[in-house]
Short mmCIF file of C-alpha atoms and ligand atoms in Angstrom, two decimals:
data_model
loop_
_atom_site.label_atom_id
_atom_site.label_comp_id
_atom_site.label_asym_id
_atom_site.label_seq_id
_atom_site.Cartn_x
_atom_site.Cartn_y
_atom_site.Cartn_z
CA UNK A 6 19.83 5.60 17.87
CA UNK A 7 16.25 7.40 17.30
CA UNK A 8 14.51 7.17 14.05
CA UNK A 9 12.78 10.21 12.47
CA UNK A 10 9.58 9.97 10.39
CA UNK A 11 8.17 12.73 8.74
CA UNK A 12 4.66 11.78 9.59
CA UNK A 13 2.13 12.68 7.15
CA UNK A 14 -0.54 13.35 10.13
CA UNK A 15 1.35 16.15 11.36
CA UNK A 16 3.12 17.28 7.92
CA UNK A 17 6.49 17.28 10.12
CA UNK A 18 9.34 14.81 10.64
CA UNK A 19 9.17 13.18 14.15
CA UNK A 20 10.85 10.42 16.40
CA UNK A 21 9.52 7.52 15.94
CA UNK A 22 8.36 5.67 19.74
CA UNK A 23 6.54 2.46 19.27
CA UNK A 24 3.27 1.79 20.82
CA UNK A 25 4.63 -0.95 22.52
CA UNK A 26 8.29 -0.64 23.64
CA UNK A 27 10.23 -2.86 21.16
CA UNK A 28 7.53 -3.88 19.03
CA UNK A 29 6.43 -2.02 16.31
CA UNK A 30 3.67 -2.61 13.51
CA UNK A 31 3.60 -1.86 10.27
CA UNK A 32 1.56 -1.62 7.22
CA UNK A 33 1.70 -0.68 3.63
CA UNK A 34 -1.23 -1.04 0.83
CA UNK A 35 -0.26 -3.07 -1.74
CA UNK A 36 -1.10 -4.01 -5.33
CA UNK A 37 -4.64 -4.66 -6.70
CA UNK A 38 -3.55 -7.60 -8.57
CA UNK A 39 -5.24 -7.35 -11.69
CA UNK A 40 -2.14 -6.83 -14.45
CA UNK A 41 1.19 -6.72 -14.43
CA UNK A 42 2.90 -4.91 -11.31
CA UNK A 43 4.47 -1.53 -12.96
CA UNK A 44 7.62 0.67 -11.14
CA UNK A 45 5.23 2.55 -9.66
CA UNK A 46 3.95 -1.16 -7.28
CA UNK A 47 7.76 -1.41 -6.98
CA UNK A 48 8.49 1.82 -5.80
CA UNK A 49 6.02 1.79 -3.16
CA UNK A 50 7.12 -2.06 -1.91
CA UNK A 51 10.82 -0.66 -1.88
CA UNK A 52 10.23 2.36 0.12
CA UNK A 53 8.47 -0.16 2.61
CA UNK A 54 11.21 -2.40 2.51
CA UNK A 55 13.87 0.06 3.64
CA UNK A 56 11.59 1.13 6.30
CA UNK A 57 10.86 -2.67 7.25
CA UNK A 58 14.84 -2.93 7.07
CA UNK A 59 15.78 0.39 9.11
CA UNK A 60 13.10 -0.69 11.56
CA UNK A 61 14.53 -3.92 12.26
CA UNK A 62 17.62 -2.80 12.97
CA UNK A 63 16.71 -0.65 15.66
CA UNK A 64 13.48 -2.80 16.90
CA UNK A 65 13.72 -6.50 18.19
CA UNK A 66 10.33 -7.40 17.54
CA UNK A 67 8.73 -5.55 13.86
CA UNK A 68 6.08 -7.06 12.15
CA UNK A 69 5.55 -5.86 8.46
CA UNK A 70 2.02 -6.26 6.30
CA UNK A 71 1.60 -5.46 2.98
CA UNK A 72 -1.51 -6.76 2.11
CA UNK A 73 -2.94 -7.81 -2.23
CA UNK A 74 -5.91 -6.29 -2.97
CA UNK A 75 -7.58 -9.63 -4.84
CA UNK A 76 -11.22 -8.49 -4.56
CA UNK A 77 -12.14 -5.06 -6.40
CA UNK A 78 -13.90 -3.70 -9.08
CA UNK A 79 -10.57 -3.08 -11.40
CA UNK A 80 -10.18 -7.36 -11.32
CA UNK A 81 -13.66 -8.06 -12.15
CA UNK A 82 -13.45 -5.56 -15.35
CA UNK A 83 -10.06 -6.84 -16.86
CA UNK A 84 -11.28 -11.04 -16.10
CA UNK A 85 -14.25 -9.73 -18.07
CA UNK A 86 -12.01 -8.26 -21.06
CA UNK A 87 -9.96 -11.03 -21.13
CA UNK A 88 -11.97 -14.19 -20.49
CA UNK A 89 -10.30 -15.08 -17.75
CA UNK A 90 -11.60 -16.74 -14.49
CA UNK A 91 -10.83 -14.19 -11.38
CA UNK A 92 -9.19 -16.79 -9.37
CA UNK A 93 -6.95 -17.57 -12.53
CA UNK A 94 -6.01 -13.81 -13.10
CA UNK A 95 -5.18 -12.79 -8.90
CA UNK A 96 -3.50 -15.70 -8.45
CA UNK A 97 -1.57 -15.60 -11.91
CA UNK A 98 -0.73 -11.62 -10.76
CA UNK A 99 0.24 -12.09 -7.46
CA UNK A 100 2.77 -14.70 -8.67
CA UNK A 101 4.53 -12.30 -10.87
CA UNK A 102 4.11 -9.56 -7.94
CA UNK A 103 5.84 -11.52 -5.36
CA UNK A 104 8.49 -12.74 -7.79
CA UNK A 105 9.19 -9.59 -8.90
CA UNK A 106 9.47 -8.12 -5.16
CA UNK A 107 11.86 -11.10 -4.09
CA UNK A 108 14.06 -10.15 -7.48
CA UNK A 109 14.29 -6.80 -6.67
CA UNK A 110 15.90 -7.96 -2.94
CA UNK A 111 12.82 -6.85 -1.02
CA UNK A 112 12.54 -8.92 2.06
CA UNK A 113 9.05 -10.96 2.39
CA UNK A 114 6.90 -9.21 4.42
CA UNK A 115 5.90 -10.67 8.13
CA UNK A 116 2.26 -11.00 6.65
CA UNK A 117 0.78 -10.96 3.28
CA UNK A 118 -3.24 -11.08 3.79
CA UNK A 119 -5.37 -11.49 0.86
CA UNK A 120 -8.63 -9.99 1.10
CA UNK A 121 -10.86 -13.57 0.07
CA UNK A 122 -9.16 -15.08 3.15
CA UNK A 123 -10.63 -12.07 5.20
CA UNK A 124 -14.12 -11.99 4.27
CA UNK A 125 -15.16 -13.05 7.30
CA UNK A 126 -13.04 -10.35 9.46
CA UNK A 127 -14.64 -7.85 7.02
CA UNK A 128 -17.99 -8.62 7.73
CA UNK A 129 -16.87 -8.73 11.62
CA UNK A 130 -15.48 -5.06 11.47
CA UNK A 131 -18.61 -3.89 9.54
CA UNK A 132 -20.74 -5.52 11.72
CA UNK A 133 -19.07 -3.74 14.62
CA UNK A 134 -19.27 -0.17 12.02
CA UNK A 135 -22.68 -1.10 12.48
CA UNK A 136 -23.17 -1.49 16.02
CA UNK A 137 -21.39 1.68 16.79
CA UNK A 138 -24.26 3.52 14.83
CA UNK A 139 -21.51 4.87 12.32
CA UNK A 140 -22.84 2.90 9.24
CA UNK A 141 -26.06 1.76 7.93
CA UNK A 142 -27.98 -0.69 5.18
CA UNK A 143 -29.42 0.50 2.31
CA UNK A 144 -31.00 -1.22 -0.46
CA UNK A 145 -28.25 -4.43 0.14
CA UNK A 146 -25.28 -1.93 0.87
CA UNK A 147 -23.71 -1.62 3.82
CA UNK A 148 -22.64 2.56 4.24
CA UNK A 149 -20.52 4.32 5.68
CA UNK A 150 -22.32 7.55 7.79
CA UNK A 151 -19.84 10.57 7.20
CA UNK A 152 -21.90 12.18 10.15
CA UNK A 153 -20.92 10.00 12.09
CA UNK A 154 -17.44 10.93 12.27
CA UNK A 155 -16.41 15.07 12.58
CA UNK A 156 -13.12 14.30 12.34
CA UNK A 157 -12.78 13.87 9.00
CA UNK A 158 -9.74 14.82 6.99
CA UNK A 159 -7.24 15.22 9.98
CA UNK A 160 -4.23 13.36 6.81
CA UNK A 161 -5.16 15.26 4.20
CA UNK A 162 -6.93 18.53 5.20
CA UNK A 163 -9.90 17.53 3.31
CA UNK A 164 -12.95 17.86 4.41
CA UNK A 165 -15.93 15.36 3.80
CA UNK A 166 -17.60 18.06 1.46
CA UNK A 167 -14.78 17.60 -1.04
CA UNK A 168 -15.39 13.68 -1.59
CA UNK A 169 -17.97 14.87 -3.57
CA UNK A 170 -15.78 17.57 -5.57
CA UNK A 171 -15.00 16.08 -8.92
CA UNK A 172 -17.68 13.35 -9.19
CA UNK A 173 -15.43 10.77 -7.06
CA UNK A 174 -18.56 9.62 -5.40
CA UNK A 175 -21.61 9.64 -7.46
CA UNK A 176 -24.73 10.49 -5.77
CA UNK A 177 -26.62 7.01 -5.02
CA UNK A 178 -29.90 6.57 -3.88
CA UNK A 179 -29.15 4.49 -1.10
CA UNK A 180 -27.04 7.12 0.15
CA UNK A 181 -28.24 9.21 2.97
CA UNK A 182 -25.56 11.78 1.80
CA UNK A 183 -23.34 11.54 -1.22
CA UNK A 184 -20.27 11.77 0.63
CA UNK A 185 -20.81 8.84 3.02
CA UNK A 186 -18.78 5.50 1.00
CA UNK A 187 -19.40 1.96 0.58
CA UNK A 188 -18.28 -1.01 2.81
CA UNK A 189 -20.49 -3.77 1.06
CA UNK A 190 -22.42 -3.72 -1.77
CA UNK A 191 -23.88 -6.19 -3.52
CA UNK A 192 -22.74 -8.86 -6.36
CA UNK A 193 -24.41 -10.40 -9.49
CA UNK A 194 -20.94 -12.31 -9.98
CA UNK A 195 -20.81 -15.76 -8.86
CA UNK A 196 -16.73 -15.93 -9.03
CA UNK A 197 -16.68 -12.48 -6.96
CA UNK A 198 -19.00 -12.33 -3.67
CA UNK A 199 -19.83 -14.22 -0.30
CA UNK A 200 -22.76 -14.53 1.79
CA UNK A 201 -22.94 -11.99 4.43
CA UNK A 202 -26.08 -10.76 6.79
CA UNK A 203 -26.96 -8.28 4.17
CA UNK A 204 -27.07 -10.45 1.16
CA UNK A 205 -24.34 -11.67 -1.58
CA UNK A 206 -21.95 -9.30 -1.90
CA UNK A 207 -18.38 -8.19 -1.55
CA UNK A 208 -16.31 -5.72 0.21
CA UNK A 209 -15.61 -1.72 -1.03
CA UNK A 210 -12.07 -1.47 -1.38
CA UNK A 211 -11.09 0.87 2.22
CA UNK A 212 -12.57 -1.38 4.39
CA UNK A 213 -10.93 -4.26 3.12
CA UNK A 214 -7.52 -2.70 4.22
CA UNK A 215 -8.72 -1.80 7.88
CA UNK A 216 -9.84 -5.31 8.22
CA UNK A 217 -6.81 -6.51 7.46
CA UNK A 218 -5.10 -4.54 9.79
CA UNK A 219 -7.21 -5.12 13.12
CA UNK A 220 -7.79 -8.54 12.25
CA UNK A 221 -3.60 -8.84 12.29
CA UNK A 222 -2.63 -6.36 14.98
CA UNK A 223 -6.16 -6.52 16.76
CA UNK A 224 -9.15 -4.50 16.84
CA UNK A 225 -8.24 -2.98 19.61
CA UNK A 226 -4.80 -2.20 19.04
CA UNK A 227 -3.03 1.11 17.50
CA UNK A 228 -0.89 0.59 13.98
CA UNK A 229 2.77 2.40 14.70
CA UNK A 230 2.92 2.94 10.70
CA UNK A 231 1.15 2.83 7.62
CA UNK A 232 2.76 3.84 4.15
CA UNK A 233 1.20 3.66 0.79
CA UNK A 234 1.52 5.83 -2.22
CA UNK A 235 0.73 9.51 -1.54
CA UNK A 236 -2.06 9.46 -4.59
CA UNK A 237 -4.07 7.00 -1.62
CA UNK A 238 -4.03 9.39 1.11
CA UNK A 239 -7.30 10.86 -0.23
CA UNK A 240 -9.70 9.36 0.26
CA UNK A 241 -8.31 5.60 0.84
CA UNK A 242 -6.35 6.56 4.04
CA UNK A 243 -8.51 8.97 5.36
CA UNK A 244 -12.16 6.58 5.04
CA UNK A 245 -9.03 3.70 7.00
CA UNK A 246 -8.57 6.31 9.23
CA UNK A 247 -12.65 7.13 10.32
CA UNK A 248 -13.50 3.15 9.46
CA UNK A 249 -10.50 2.44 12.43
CA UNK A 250 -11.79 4.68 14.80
CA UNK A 251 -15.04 3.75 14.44
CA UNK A 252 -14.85 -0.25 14.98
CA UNK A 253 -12.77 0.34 17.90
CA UNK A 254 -11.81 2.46 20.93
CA UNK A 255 -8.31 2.83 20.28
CA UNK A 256 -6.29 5.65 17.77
CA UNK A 257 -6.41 3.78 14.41
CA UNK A 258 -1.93 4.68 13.52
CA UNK A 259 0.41 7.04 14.88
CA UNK A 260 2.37 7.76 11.99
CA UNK A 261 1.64 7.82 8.16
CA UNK A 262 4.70 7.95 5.28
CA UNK A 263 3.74 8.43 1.75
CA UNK A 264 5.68 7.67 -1.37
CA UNK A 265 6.16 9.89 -4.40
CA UNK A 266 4.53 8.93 -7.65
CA UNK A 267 6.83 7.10 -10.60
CA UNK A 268 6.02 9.52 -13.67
CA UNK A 269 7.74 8.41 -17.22
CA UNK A 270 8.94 10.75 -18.96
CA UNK A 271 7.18 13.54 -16.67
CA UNK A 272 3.90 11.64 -17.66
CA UNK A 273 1.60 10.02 -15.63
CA UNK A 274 1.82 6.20 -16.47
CA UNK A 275 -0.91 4.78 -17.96
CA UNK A 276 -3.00 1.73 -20.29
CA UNK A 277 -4.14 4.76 -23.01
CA UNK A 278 -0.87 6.55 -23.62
CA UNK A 279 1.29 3.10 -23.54
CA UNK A 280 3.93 4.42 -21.51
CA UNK A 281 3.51 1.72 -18.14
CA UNK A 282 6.86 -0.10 -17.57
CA UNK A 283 6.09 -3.21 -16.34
CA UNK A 284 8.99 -4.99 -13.43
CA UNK A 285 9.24 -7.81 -15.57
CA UNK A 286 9.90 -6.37 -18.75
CA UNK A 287 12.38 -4.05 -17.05
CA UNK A 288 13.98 -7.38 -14.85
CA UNK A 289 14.70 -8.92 -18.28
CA UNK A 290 17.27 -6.53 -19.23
CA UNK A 291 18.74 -4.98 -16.18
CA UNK A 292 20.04 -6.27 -13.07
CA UNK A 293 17.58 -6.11 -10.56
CA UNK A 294 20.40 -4.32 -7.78
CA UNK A 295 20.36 -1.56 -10.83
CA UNK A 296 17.02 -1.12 -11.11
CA UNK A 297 16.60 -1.22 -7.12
CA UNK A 298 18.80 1.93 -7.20
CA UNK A 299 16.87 4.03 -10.15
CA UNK A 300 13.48 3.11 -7.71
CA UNK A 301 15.61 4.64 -4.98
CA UNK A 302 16.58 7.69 -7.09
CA UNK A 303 15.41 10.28 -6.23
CA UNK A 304 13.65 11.47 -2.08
CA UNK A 305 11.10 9.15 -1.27
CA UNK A 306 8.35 11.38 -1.03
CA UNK A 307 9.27 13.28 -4.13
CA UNK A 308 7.76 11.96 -7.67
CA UNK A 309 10.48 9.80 -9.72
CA UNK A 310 10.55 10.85 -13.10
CA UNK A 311 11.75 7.58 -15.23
CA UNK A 312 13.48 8.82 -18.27
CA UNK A 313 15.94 6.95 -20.74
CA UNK A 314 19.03 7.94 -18.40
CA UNK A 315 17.80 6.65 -15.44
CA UNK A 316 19.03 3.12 -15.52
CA UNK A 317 22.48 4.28 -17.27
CA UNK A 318 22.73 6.70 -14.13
CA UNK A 319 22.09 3.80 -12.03
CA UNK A 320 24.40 1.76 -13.52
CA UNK A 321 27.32 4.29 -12.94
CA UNK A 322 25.98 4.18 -9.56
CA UNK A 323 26.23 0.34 -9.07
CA UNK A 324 30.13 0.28 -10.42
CA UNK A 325 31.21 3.46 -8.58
CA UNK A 326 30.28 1.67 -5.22
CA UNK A 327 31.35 -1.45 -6.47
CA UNK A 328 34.46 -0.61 -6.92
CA UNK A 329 34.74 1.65 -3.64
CA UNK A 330 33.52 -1.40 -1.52
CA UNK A 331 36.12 -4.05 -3.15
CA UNK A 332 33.59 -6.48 -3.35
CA UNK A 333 34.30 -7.34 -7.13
CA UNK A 334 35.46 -10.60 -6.34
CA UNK A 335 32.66 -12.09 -4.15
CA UNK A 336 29.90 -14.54 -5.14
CA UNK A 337 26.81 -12.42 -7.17
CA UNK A 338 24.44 -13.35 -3.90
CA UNK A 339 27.50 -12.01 -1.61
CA UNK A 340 28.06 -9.09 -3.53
CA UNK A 341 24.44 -8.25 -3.81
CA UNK A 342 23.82 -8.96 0.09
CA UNK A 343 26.83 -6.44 0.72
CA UNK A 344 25.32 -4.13 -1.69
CA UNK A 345 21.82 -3.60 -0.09
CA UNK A 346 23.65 -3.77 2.73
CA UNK A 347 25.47 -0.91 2.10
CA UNK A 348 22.09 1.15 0.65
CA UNK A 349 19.70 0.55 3.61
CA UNK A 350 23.23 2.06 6.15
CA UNK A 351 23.61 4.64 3.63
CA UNK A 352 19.53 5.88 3.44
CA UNK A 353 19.24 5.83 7.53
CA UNK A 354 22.71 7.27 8.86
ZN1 ZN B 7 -5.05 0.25 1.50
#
């Protein structure tokens, strides 16, 4: 049986070949874990779990790595607000995260790097950033050199120019250019930075996910798939993308898939308007195969709009195909098994 992707490189649906024949690689960016994991973390784990699922059906050998984000600016902020040690907060938050996931029947991915157990492979792919003349260091920052790389913007059909478009990057002056980002900067916070050969510091946020990646799969070795939420593909994915191909010789992924965002209410969640439903609020009510199906309500790719009648809806779901399957009378872990079961056949065929 082929598999079809629509691949976000090309902006059309394509089979799927692996690299490799019968191995394939995946990865997704996961959660900065720095409060409580909303639907929108679960959405995007879920949509990587049916794709880890499909693509271990039809692949013997499928490695899956959705990475935490447990070093970024976002963490140091809220352990700040709330007197809280950083250690104390990630490791509190990826508790709940990877509880959560397992409730919600996602399978554990193959890996799960952290980026404070890849400092060292971060400074490694800099280093090698730096050797291939595509970065420099400024003022105790290590920089990405936008010139470096013309192909800029072959995911998003951005160019370089519009990094700068809507203040995302500020003009610094240890930037040769505004546009060009950050792969180390420096730290005053003794919880939050490591020695490296251009002073205490820590990681910017893309480079910590191509690290991750090469320092799994291998520098020199192409990713089959990465997935995220489609809000990252600009610029996360694309600086991935010209960070990849510029520590190593090889194409940095083949395919891309990109998940829709969860809006509430047609509202972007967020902290200020008080509308962000967190999984574990949500897991105390409702059965976590229920919620599993409102996260899987509406096309991937498309935004989910959470409303008050999406988890009734889901519900009707649950006992129409409950019934249908005559599986009333198993064990809840039987019942549930045959239920997901049933969903990942039904989203591929
Ligand atoms: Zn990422």
């Amino acid at each position: 049986m082929n598999l079809y992707i629509y691949n976000t490189l090309t902006n059309k649906k394509e089979q799927f070949v692996p690299h490799n024949h019968g191995e394939v690689n995946m990865y997704v960016c996961g959660p900065t874990v720095y409060s409580e994991p909303h639907i929108g973390n679960a959405r995007a784990a879920l949509v990587g779990d049916l794709f880890f699922r499909i693509l271990s059906e039809l692949f013997d050998n499928v490695t899956y790595i959705r990475n935490l984000t447990d070093v970024d600016d976002k963490i140091i902020i809220e352990s700040d607000k709330l007197g809280v040690d950083i250690n104390t907060l990630t490791e509190d938050i990826t508790r709940v995260y990877q509880a959560n996931m397992l409730k919600l029947n996602m399978l554990k991915p193959t890996h799960e790097p952290k980026v404070t157990e890849n400092i060292d492979n971060i400074i490694d792919t800099i280093q090698k950033i730096l050797n291939n003349k595509s970065a420099y260091v400024a003022d105790s920052h290590v920089v990405f050199d936008m010139e470096s790389f013309s192909q800029y913007g072959s995911l998003s059909n951005k160019k370089s120019e519009d990094l700068i478009d809507g203040a995302r990057i500020k003009p610094e002056p240890y930037k040769r250019n505004p546009k060009d980002f950050v792969l180390w900067k420096p730290s005053s916070h003794k919880s939050c930075g490591w020695d490296s050969p251009w002073g205490y510091g820590r990681p910017g946020w893309h480079i910590e996910c191509t690290s991750m990646i090469k320092s799994i799969i291998g520098n020199d070795a192409t990713l089959d798939i990465h997935g995220g939420g489609n809000d990252l593909i600009f610029p996360h994915h694309e600086n991935e993308i010209a960070q990849g191909s510029c520590c190593s010789s090889s194409d940095y992924c083949n395919y891309w898939f990109h998940n829709g965002i969860v809006l509430v209410d047609k509202k972007k969640m967020s902290k200020s308007l008080g509308n962000v439903i967190s999984v574990s609020d949500i897991l105390e009510k409702e059965n976590p195969i229920i919620v599993r199906i409102a996260l899987m309500s509406a096309h991937y790719r498309q935004p989910l709009n959470w409303t008050q009648d999406t988890m009734n809806n889901s519900r009707n779901i649950y006992e129409k195909i409950i019934s249908s399957l005559d599986i009333e009378s198993s064990t809840t872990t039987e019942r549930d098994d045959k239920f997901i079961d049933f969903l990942v056949r039904f989203e591929y065929t």
